[in-house]
CSV table of C-alpha atoms in Angstrom, one decimal:
chain,number,residue,atom,x,y,z
A,101,ALA,CA,-26.0,-17.1,12.7
A,102,GLY,CA,-24.4,-17.1,9.2
A,103,ALA,CA,-22.6,-13.8,9.8
A,104,LEU,CA,-21.3,-15.0,13.2
A,105,ARG,CA,-20.0,-18.2,11.7
A,106,LEU,CA,-18.4,-16.3,8.8
A,107,LEU,CA,-16.5,-14.1,11.3
A,108,GLY,CA,-15.3,-17.2,13.3
A,109,THR,CA,-17.3,-16.5,16.4
A,110,GLU,CA,-17.0,-19.3,18.9
A,111,VAL,CA,-18.6,-18.1,22.1
A,112,LEU,CA,-21.6,-15.9,22.8
A,113,VAL,CA,-22.7,-14.2,26.0
A,114,LEU,CA,-26.4,-13.6,25.8
A,115,PRO,CA,-29.3,-12.7,28.2
A,116,GLU,CA,-30.4,-15.8,30.0
A,117,LYS,CA,-33.8,-15.7,28.5
A,118,HIS,CA,-32.3,-16.1,25.0
A,119,HIS,CA,-32.0,-19.7,23.6
A,120,PRO,CA,-30.4,-19.6,20.1
A,121,ASP,CA,-30.9,-22.8,18.1
A,122,PHE,CA,-27.4,-22.5,16.5
A,123,ALA,CA,-25.4,-22.7,19.8
A,124,GLU,CA,-25.0,-25.0,22.8
A,125,LEU,CA,-25.4,-23.8,26.4
A,126,VAL,CA,-22.0,-23.9,28.2
A,127,GLU,CA,-22.5,-22.2,31.5
A,128,PRO,CA,-25.6,-20.4,32.9
A,129,ASN,CA,-25.0,-17.4,35.1
A,130,PRO,CA,-21.2,-17.3,34.9
A,131,GLN,CA,-19.6,-15.5,37.8
A,132,SER,CA,-17.3,-13.4,35.5
A,133,SER,CA,-20.3,-12.2,33.3
A,134,PRO,CA,-23.1,-9.7,34.1
A,135,GLU,CA,-26.2,-11.0,35.9
A,136,ASP,CA,-28.9,-12.8,34.1
A,137,THR,CA,-26.6,-13.9,31.3
A,138,ALA,CA,-25.5,-17.3,29.9
A,139,VAL,CA,-22.5,-18.5,27.8
A,140,TRP,CA,-23.2,-20.3,24.6
A,141,ARG,CA,-20.8,-22.1,22.2
A,142,MET,CA,-21.4,-21.8,18.5
A,143,ASP,CA,-21.8,-24.9,16.4
A,144,ARG,CA,-20.2,-25.3,12.9
A,145,THR,CA,-18.0,-22.3,13.3
A,146,LEU,CA,-15.7,-21.7,10.3
A,147,PRO,CA,-11.9,-22.0,10.9
A,148,ARG,CA,-9.5,-19.0,10.8
A,149,ALA,CA,-8.5,-19.9,7.2
A,150,TRP,CA,-9.9,-22.4,4.7
A,151,ILE,CA,-9.9,-23.3,1.0
A,152,VAL,CA,-12.9,-22.8,-1.4
A,153,HIS,CA,-13.3,-24.0,-5.0
A,154,ASN,CA,-16.8,-22.9,-5.7
A,155,ILE,CA,-16.2,-19.2,-6.3
A,156,GLU,CA,-18.7,-16.6,-7.6
A,157,THR,CA,-17.7,-13.0,-8.6
A,158,GLN,CA,-19.6,-9.8,-8.4
A,159,PRO,CA,-18.4,-6.3,-9.6
A,160,PRO,CA,-17.2,-4.0,-6.9
A,161,LEU,CA,-19.7,-1.4,-5.8
A,162,PRO,CA,-19.2,2.0,-7.4
A,163,PHE,CA,-18.0,5.1,-5.5
A,164,PRO,CA,-19.4,7.0,-3.8
A,165,LEU,CA,-21.0,4.2,-1.8
A,166,ARG,CA,-24.7,4.4,-1.1
A,167,ILE,CA,-26.1,2.8,2.0
A,168,GLU,CA,-28.9,1.2,0.0
A,169,ALA,CA,-26.5,-0.4,-2.4
A,170,VAL,CA,-24.4,-1.8,0.4
A,171,ASP,CA,-27.4,-3.3,2.2
A,172,VAL,CA,-28.6,-4.9,-1.0
A,173,ARG,CA,-25.2,-6.4,-1.8
A,174,THR,CA,-24.7,-7.6,1.8
A,175,GLU,CA,-28.1,-9.4,1.8
A,176,ALA,CA,-27.4,-11.0,-1.5
A,177,VAL,CA,-24.0,-12.3,-0.3
A,178,LEU,CA,-25.1,-13.5,3.1
A,179,PHE,CA,-28.6,-14.7,2.4
A,180,PRO,CA,-29.2,-15.7,-1.3
A,181,ASP,CA,-32.9,-16.6,-1.9
A,182,LYS,CA,-33.5,-15.7,1.8
A,183,LYS,CA,-31.3,-18.6,3.0
A,184,ALA,CA,-28.0,-18.5,4.8
A,185,ARG,CA,-25.1,-19.2,2.4
A,186,ASP,CA,-22.7,-22.1,3.2
A,187,PHE,CA,-19.4,-20.2,3.2
A,188,SER,CA,-17.4,-23.4,3.9
A,189,ARG,CA,-18.0,-24.4,0.3
A,190,THR,CA,-18.7,-21.1,-1.5
A,191,ALA,CA,-17.1,-17.7,-1.6
A,192,ILE,CA,-18.2,-14.4,-3.2
A,193,VAL,CA,-15.3,-12.3,-4.6
A,194,GLU,CA,-15.8,-8.7,-5.6
A,195,MET,CA,-13.8,-8.2,-8.8
A,196,ASP,CA,-14.5,-7.2,-12.4
A,197,GLN,CA,-13.2,-10.3,-14.2
A,198,PRO,CA,-13.1,-13.9,-12.7
A,199,LEU,CA,-10.1,-16.0,-13.1
A,200,GLU,CA,-10.3,-18.8,-15.7
A,201,GLU,CA,-9.3,-21.5,-13.3
A,202,TRP,CA,-12.2,-20.5,-11.0
A,203,GLU,CA,-14.7,-20.9,-13.8
A,204,SER,CA,-13.5,-24.5,-14.5
A,205,ASN,CA,-14.0,-25.4,-10.9
A,206,ALA,CA,-17.7,-24.6,-10.8
A,207,ALA,CA,-19.0,-28.0,-11.7
A,208,VAL,CA,-16.3,-30.1,-9.9
A,209,ASP,CA,-16.9,-31.7,-6.5
A,210,GLU,CA,-14.8,-30.5,-3.5
A,211,PRO,CA,-11.5,-32.3,-3.3
A,212,ALA,CA,-10.4,-34.3,-0.3
A,213,GLY,CA,-7.0,-34.2,1.4
A,214,GLU,CA,-6.3,-30.5,1.1
A,215,ARG,CA,-4.5,-28.7,3.9
A,216,CYS,CA,-4.7,-25.2,5.3
A,217,PHE,CA,-3.4,-24.0,8.7
A,218,VAL,CA,-2.1,-20.9,10.3
A,219,THR,CA,1.6,-21.0,11.4
A,220,HIS,CA,2.1,-17.4,12.5
A,221,CYS,CA,-0.3,-14.7,13.6
A,222,ASP,CA,0.2,-11.2,15.0
A,223,PRO,CA,-1.6,-7.9,14.4
A,224,GLN,CA,0.6,-7.1,11.3
A,225,ARG,CA,1.5,-10.5,9.9
A,226,VAL,CA,-0.2,-13.8,9.2
A,227,VAL,CA,1.4,-16.8,7.6
A,228,ILE,CA,-0.6,-19.8,6.3
A,229,GLU,CA,0.7,-23.1,4.9
A,230,THR,CA,-1.6,-24.6,2.2
A,231,GLU,CA,-1.7,-27.6,-0.1
A,232,LEU,CA,-4.3,-27.7,-2.9
A,233,SER,CA,-5.1,-30.5,-5.3
A,234,ARG,CA,-6.3,-27.9,-7.9
A,235,PRO,CA,-6.6,-24.1,-8.1
A,236,GLY,CA,-8.8,-22.4,-5.5
A,237,LEU,CA,-9.2,-19.5,-3.2
A,238,LEU,CA,-7.7,-19.2,0.2
A,239,VAL,CA,-10.1,-17.3,2.6
A,240,LEU,CA,-8.7,-15.7,5.7
A,241,GLY,CA,-11.3,-14.9,8.4
A,242,ASP,CA,-9.8,-11.5,9.1
A,243,ALA,CA,-11.3,-8.1,8.0
A,244,TRP,CA,-10.6,-6.9,4.6
A,245,TYR,CA,-8.9,-3.5,4.8
A,246,PRO,CA,-6.7,-1.4,2.5
A,247,GLY,CA,-3.0,-1.6,3.4
A,248,TRP,CA,-2.6,-5.4,3.6
A,249,LYS,CA,-0.3,-7.1,1.1
A,250,ALA,CA,0.1,-10.8,0.3
A,251,SER,CA,2.9,-12.9,-1.1
A,252,VAL,CA,2.8,-16.5,-2.1
A,253,THR,CA,5.9,-18.8,-1.9
A,254,SER,CA,6.0,-21.9,-4.1
A,255,ASP,CA,9.1,-24.0,-4.8
A,256,GLY,CA,11.3,-21.3,-3.2
A,257,VAL,CA,9.9,-18.6,-5.5
A,258,VAL,CA,8.1,-15.6,-3.9
A,259,LYS,CA,5.5,-13.7,-5.8
A,260,GLU,CA,3.2,-10.8,-4.8
A,261,ALA,CA,-0.5,-11.8,-4.9
A,262,PRO,CA,-3.6,-9.6,-5.0
A,263,ILE,CA,-6.0,-9.7,-2.1
A,264,TYR,CA,-9.6,-9.9,-3.1
A,265,ARG,CA,-12.5,-8.6,-1.0
A,266,THR,CA,-14.2,-11.9,-0.2
A,267,ASN,CA,-17.7,-12.5,1.3
A,268,ARG,CA,-18.0,-8.7,1.8
A,269,VAL,CA,-15.8,-8.4,4.8
A,270,LEU,CA,-12.9,-11.0,4.5
A,271,ARG,CA,-9.7,-11.4,2.6
A,272,GLY,CA,-9.1,-13.9,-0.2
A,273,VAL,CA,-6.0,-14.9,-2.3
A,274,GLY,CA,-6.2,-17.1,-5.4
A,275,LEU,CA,-3.8,-20.1,-5.4
A,276,GLY,CA,-2.7,-22.8,-7.8
A,277,ALA,CA,-2.4,-26.5,-7.1
A,278,GLY,CA,0.4,-27.7,-4.9
A,279,LYS,CA,2.1,-26.7,-1.6
A,280,GLN,CA,2.3,-22.9,-1.0
A,281,THR,CA,3.0,-20.5,1.8
A,282,VAL,CA,0.9,-17.4,1.9
A,283,GLU,CA,2.0,-14.4,4.0
A,284,PHE,CA,-0.2,-11.4,4.8
A,285,ARG,CA,1.6,-8.2,5.8
A,286,TYR,CA,0.1,-4.9,6.9
A,287,CYS,CA,2.0,-2.2,4.9
A,288,PRO,CA,-0.2,1.0,5.0
A,289,ALA,CA,0.7,3.7,2.4
A,290,SER,CA,0.4,6.3,5.1
A,291,PHE,CA,3.4,4.7,6.9
A,292,TYR,CA,5.6,4.9,3.8
A,293,ARG,CA,4.5,8.5,3.1
A,294,GLY,CA,5.4,9.5,6.6
A,295,ALA,CA,8.7,7.8,6.4
A,296,ALA,CA,9.5,9.5,3.1
A,297,ILE,CA,8.6,12.9,4.5
A,298,SER,CA,10.7,12.3,7.6
A,299,ALA,CA,13.7,11.1,5.5
A,300,GLY,CA,13.4,14.1,3.1
A,301,SER,CA,13.2,16.5,6.1
A,302,TRP,CA,16.4,15.1,7.7
A,303,ALA,CA,18.2,15.2,4.3
A,304,LEU,CA,17.2,18.8,3.8
A,305,LEU,CA,18.3,19.7,7.3
A,306,GLY,CA,21.6,17.9,6.8
A,307,ALA,CA,22.3,19.7,3.5
A,308,PHE,CA,21.5,23.1,5.1
A,309,GLY,CA,24.0,22.3,7.9
A,310,LEU,CA,26.7,21.2,5.5
A,311,LEU,CA,26.2,24.4,3.4
A,312,LEU,CA,26.5,26.6,6.4
A,313,ALA,CA,29.7,24.8,7.6
A,314,LEU,CA,31.3,25.2,4.1
A,315,ARG,CA,30.5,28.9,4.0
A,316,ARG,CA,32.1,29.4,7.4
A,317,ALA,CA,35.2,27.5,6.3
A,318,ALA,CA,35.6,29.6,3.2
A,319,THR,CA,35.4,33.0,5.0
A,320,PRO,CA,38.9,34.2,6.1
A,321,PRO,CA,39.3,35.1,9.8
A,322,LYS,CA,39.5,38.9,10.6
A,323,SER,CA,42.9,40.2,11.9
A,324,ASN,CA,43.3,42.9,14.6
A,325,ASN,CA,45.8,44.8,12.4
A,326,SER,CA,43.2,45.5,9.9
A,327,ILE,CA,41.3,47.7,12.3
A,328,PRO,CA,41.6,51.4,11.3
A,329,ALA,CA,43.7,53.6,13.5
A,330,SER,CA,40.8,56.0,13.8
A,331,ILE,CA,38.9,53.5,15.8
A,332,HIS,CA,41.8,52.5,18.2
A,333,PRO,CA,40.9,53.5,21.7
A,334,ALA,CA,42.4,56.8,23.0
A,335,PRO,CA,45.1,56.7,25.7
A,336,PRO,CA,44.0,57.2,29.2
A,337,PRO,CA,44.1,60.8,30.6
A,338,GLU,CA,46.9,60.1,33.0
A,339,SER,CA,49.3,59.1,30.2
A,340,ALA,CA,48.5,62.2,28.2
A,341,ALA,CA,49.2,64.5,31.2
A,342,ALA,CA,52.6,62.8,31.9
A,343,ALA,CA,53.7,63.3,28.3
A,344,SER,CA,53.0,67.1,28.3
A,345,PRO,CA,56.0,69.5,29.3
A,346,SER,CA,55.8,71.2,32.7
């Protein structure tokens, strides 16, 4: 249940004989679902984005990744001491050195009156408006994946911000106090490499075409008078016979 809440799962379609204690039955045997199934609604589902001030850090797993190490890390993040972690109040960030403002927040109660809501969302761009009373971490309930970039706008100033791998599978951005707009953009390096290769190919092709045109313009046209007499065609036989004396 903890992992489902972390991913923002709201509705479950389960076999009718299953009765999870973390969800409420919505509709048994729905017509649009397979037979012998039921629809359940999750309780205490996390929102799409939220603010956390109790932040723990762990060093990133070394490469190459080993399945055993991934399993141990995942269990430690999701179920510390064999209990489900409350991700609405705590976040685990994988980084080498925690930020100083996060360490000072560890013993402080959660503030009230903070705001965090999504104003734009599409597959390649997410915009979130936030208001924090003190520094914290914005957690976005979308999968962490290389190629995403983040920028933070505060008082009209836009700055790039690092995206931290948070809670093993999500994205997190550190924020200061005050009103801020956070924008996530998908900018994969492969796209820019492909664009650079395409631009270079077109530039090379254009330069080759220009060079060929210049060479043709610099070459003088050939005149018919320059053809040697030896290669002029011979007169037809009738003309030669008429010119001879009888």
